[in-house]
mmCIF file of C-alpha atoms in Angstrom:
data_model
loop_
_atom_site.group_PDB
_atom_site.id
_atom_site.type_symbol
_atom_site.label_atom_id
_atom_site.label_comp_id
_atom_site.label_asym_id
_atom_site.label_seq_id
_atom_site.Cartn_x
_atom_site.Cartn_y
_atom_site.Cartn_z
ATOM 1 C CA MET A 12 -4.804 2.006 9.027
ATOM 2 C CA THR A 13 -2.956 3.461 6.137
ATOM 3 C CA ILE A 14 -2.025 0.610 3.583
ATOM 4 C CA HIS A 15 2.051 1.372 4.111
ATOM 5 C CA GLU A 16 1.449 0.531 7.978
ATOM 6 C CA GLU A 17 -0.807 -3.206 6.951
ATOM 7 C CA LEU A 18 2.061 -4.040 4.172
ATOM 8 C CA GLN A 19 4.137 -2.786 6.721
ATOM 9 C CA ARG A 20 2.873 -5.603 9.379
ATOM 10 C CA THR A 21 2.536 -8.633 7.034
ATOM 11 C CA ARG A 22 6.327 -7.405 6.069
ATOM 12 C CA THR A 23 6.681 -8.297 9.545
ATOM 13 C CA ALA A 24 4.837 -11.391 10.532
ATOM 14 C CA LEU A 25 6.440 -13.234 7.534
ATOM 15 C CA LEU A 26 10.014 -12.039 8.915
ATOM 16 C CA ALA A 27 8.594 -13.848 12.324
ATOM 17 C CA LEU A 28 7.044 -16.781 11.086
ATOM 18 C CA GLU A 29 10.816 -17.177 9.147
ATOM 19 C CA LYS A 30 12.609 -16.943 11.864
ATOM 20 C CA SER A 31 10.624 -19.255 13.964
ATOM 21 C CA LEU A 32 10.326 -21.685 11.105
ATOM 22 C CA MET A 33 14.523 -21.432 11.540
ATOM 23 C CA SER A 34 13.976 -22.911 14.487
ATOM 24 C CA LEU A 35 11.756 -25.854 13.804
ATOM 25 C CA ARG A 36 14.038 -26.928 11.480
ATOM 26 C CA ASN A 37 17.292 -26.346 14.222
ATOM 27 C CA HIS A 38 14.850 -28.720 16.243
ATOM 28 C CA LEU A 39 13.671 -31.248 13.878
ATOM 29 C CA GLY A 40 15.728 -31.382 10.670
ATOM 30 C CA ALA A 41 14.366 -30.936 7.337
ATOM 31 C CA HIS A 42 10.865 -32.424 8.364
ATOM 32 C CA ILE A 43 8.756 -32.046 5.514
ATOM 33 C CA ASP A 44 6.146 -29.802 6.898
ATOM 34 C CA VAL A 45 8.821 -28.087 7.445
ATOM 35 C CA LEU A 46 9.720 -27.606 4.006
ATOM 36 C CA ARG A 47 7.107 -27.468 2.991
ATOM 37 C CA LEU A 48 6.121 -24.364 5.244
ATOM 38 C CA LEU A 49 8.946 -22.444 4.648
ATOM 39 C CA ASP A 50 7.844 -22.925 0.600
ATOM 40 C CA ASP A 51 5.270 -21.959 1.095
ATOM 41 C CA LEU A 52 6.099 -19.189 3.287
ATOM 42 C CA GLU A 53 8.512 -17.708 0.093
ATOM 43 C CA ARG A 54 5.604 -17.699 -1.590
ATOM 44 C CA CYS A 55 4.243 -15.398 0.353
ATOM 45 C CA THR A 56 6.645 -12.900 0.329
ATOM 46 C CA THR A 57 7.135 -13.288 -3.481
ATOM 47 C CA ASP A 58 3.967 -11.662 -3.345
ATOM 48 C CA LEU A 59 4.050 -9.526 -0.420
ATOM 49 C CA ARG A 60 6.642 -8.211 -2.438
ATOM 50 C CA ARG A 61 4.440 -8.010 -5.768
ATOM 51 C CA LEU A 62 1.809 -6.451 -4.722
ATOM 52 C CA GLU A 63 4.105 -3.926 -2.343
ATOM 53 C CA ASP A 64 5.175 -3.219 -6.138
ATOM 54 C CA GLN A 65 1.626 -2.667 -7.467
ATOM 55 C CA VAL A 66 0.740 -0.681 -4.461
ATOM 56 C CA GLN A 67 3.227 1.768 -5.215
ATOM 57 C CA VAL A 68 3.175 3.200 -1.931
ATOM 58 C CA PRO A 69 5.444 6.441 -1.238
ATOM 59 C CA ALA A 70 8.107 5.747 0.856
ATOM 60 C CA ARG A 71 7.669 6.620 4.961
ATOM 61 C CA GLY A 72 8.581 10.789 5.253
ATOM 62 C CA GLU A 73 8.241 11.159 1.149
ATOM 63 C CA LEU A 74 6.421 14.278 0.290
ATOM 64 C CA ILE A 75 4.141 13.876 -2.470
ATOM 65 C CA VAL A 76 4.373 18.083 -4.477
ATOM 66 C CA ILE A 77 0.689 19.403 -5.253
ATOM 67 C CA PRO A 78 1.942 22.412 -7.530
ATOM 68 C CA ASP A 79 1.091 26.074 -5.846
ATOM 69 C CA ASP A 80 1.034 27.617 -9.464
ATOM 70 C CA ASP A 81 -2.091 28.951 -11.298
ATOM 71 C CA ARG A 82 -5.542 26.373 -13.090
ATOM 72 C CA ASP A 83 -6.761 27.146 -15.716
ATOM 73 C CA HIS A 84 -9.711 28.541 -15.858
ATOM 74 C CA GLY A 85 -11.073 27.887 -18.631
ATOM 75 C CA LEU A 86 -11.540 23.593 -17.220
ATOM 76 C CA TRP A 87 -14.354 25.185 -15.534
ATOM 77 C CA GLY A 88 -16.024 26.330 -18.667
ATOM 78 C CA ALA A 89 -17.225 29.585 -19.890
ATOM 79 C CA GLY A 90 -17.709 31.199 -16.408
ATOM 80 C CA ASP A 91 -21.832 30.131 -15.937
ATOM 81 C CA VAL A 92 -20.590 26.917 -13.236
ATOM 82 C CA ASP A 93 -22.561 27.285 -10.554
ATOM 83 C CA HIS A 94 -19.546 27.709 -7.394
ATOM 84 C CA GLU A 95 -20.615 25.508 -4.504
ATOM 85 C CA GLY A 96 -22.860 26.885 -1.724
ATOM 86 C CA VAL A 97 -23.071 30.525 -3.704
ATOM 87 C CA GLY A 98 -24.268 29.843 -6.963
ATOM 88 C CA ALA A 99 -23.841 31.170 -10.249
ATOM 89 C CA PRO A 100 -23.096 34.823 -10.698
ATOM 90 C CA GLY A 101 -25.924 37.292 -11.998
ATOM 91 C CA ARG A 102 -28.119 34.771 -10.859
ATOM 92 C CA ARG A 103 -30.806 35.792 -8.261
ATOM 93 C CA ALA A 104 -32.788 33.502 -5.711
ATOM 94 C CA PRO A 105 -36.325 33.147 -6.199
#
């Protein structure tokens, strides 16, 4: 499961909890424990928003463009870098 899916799942759970707590408040009135739970829920919702901002997850369906231009081959050294699975150019096996 991706981080985006986990955050969405957490958001959905908090919304379901809010709905249940509002129903309890309607049945019990302004009971101190219900009010404390609502305060805790507000803190959890705020913390989740801050976490989402820190993680900066791309929105679902958002494409991340990888440039298709030529790479700077100077980053790979002076041409004596081993090629994966092939070895360095001009080198012979023992």
